[in-house]
Tab-separated table of C-alpha atoms in Angstrom:
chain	number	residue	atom	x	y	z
U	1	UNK	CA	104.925	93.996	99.314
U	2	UNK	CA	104.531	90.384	100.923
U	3	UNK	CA	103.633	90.358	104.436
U	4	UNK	CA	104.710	87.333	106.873
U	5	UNK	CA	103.197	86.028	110.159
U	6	UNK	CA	106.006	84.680	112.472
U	7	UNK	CA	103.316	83.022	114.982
U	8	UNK	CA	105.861	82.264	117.956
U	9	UNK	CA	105.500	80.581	121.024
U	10	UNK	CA	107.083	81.305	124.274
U	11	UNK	CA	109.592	78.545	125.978
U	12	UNK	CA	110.446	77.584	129.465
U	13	UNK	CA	111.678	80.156	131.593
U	14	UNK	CA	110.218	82.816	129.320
U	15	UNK	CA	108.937	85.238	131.596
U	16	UNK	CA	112.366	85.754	132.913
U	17	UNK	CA	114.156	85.675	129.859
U	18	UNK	CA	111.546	88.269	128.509
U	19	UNK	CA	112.308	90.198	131.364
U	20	UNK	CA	115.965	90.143	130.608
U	21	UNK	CA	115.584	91.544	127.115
U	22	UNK	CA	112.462	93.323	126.893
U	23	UNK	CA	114.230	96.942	126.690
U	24	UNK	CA	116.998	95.866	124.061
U	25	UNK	CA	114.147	93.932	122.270
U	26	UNK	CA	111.593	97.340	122.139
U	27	UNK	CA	114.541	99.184	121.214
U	28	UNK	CA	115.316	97.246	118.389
U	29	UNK	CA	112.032	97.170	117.052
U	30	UNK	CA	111.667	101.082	117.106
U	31	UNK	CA	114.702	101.060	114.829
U	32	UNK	CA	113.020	98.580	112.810
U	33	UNK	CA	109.613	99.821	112.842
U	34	UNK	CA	109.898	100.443	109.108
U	35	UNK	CA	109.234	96.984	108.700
U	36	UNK	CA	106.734	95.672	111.059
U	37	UNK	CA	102.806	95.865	110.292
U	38	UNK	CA	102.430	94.948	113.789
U	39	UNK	CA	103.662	92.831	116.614
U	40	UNK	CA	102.009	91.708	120.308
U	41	UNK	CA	102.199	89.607	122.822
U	42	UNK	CA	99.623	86.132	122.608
U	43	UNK	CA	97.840	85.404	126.062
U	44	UNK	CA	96.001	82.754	127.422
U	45	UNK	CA	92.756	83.187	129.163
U	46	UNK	CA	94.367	84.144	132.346
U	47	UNK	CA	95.957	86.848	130.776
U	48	UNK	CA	99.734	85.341	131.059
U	49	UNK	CA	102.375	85.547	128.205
U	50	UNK	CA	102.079	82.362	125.425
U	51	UNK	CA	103.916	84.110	122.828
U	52	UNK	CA	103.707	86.891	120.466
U	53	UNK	CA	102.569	87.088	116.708
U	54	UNK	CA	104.550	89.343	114.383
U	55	UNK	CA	103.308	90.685	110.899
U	56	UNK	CA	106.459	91.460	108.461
U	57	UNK	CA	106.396	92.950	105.512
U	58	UNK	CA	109.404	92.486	103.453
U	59	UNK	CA	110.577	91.465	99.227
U	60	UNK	CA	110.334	87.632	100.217
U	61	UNK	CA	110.575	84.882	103.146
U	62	UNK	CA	114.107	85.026	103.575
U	63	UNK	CA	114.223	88.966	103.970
U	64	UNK	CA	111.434	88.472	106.643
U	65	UNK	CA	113.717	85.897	108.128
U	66	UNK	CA	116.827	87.681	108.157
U	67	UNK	CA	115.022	90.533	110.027
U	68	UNK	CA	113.514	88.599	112.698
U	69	UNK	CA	116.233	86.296	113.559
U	70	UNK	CA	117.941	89.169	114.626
U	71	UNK	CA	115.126	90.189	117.297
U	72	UNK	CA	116.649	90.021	120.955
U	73	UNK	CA	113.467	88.059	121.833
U	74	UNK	CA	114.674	85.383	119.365
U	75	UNK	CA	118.369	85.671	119.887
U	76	UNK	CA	117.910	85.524	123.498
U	77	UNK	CA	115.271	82.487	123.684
U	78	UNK	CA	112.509	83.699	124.665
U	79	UNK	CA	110.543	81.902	121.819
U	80	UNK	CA	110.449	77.746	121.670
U	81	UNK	CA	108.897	77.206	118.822
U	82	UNK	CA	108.213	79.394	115.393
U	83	UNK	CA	106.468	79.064	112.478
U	84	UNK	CA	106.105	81.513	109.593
U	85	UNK	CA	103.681	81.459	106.690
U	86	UNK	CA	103.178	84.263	104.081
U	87	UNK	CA	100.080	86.135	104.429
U	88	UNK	CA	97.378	87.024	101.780
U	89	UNK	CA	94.653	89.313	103.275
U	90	UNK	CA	91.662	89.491	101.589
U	91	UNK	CA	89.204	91.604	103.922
U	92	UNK	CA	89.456	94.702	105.991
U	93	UNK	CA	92.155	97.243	106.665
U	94	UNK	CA	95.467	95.434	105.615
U	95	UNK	CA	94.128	93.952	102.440
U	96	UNK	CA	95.461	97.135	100.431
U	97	UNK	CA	98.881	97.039	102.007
């Protein structure tokens, strides 16, 4: 099955915002664990909160989509900007999922 990388970026006022909705947001992706290959936070060389880089793996774009916009994280603004690009791995552990 495809896999997609939502690469997202955090926006002003993030850390509170993540703050707000970090237990409804880890709640929601334990009941959609099914579908993640994995998710984190991004940090800058301080160690502070950028963003956060999900791997989904779903039949196309638009069924990644449709998960992920419902993510409290998104719905709640943590994120400014996001991009998403379908990923082909070619080497190591994920290139047989």
């Amino acid at each position: 099955m495809p896999l997609f990388c939502f690469y997202c970026r955090d926006g002003e006022d993030s850390e509170h915002l993540r703050a707000i909705h970090k237990e409804a947001q880890r709640e929601w992706m334990k009941e959609h664990d099914a579908n993640y290959l994995t998710a984190g936070p991004l940090l800058n060389a301080k160690g502070a909160f950028v963003g956060s880089l999900l791997v989904i793996e779903a039949e196309d774009e638009a069924a990644a989509r449709a998960t992920f916009n419902e993510d409290p994280y998104v719905t709640g603004g943590v994120w400014q900007s996001i991009r998403v690009d379908r990923f082909e791995p070619v080497k190591g552990r994920w290139k047989d999922v």
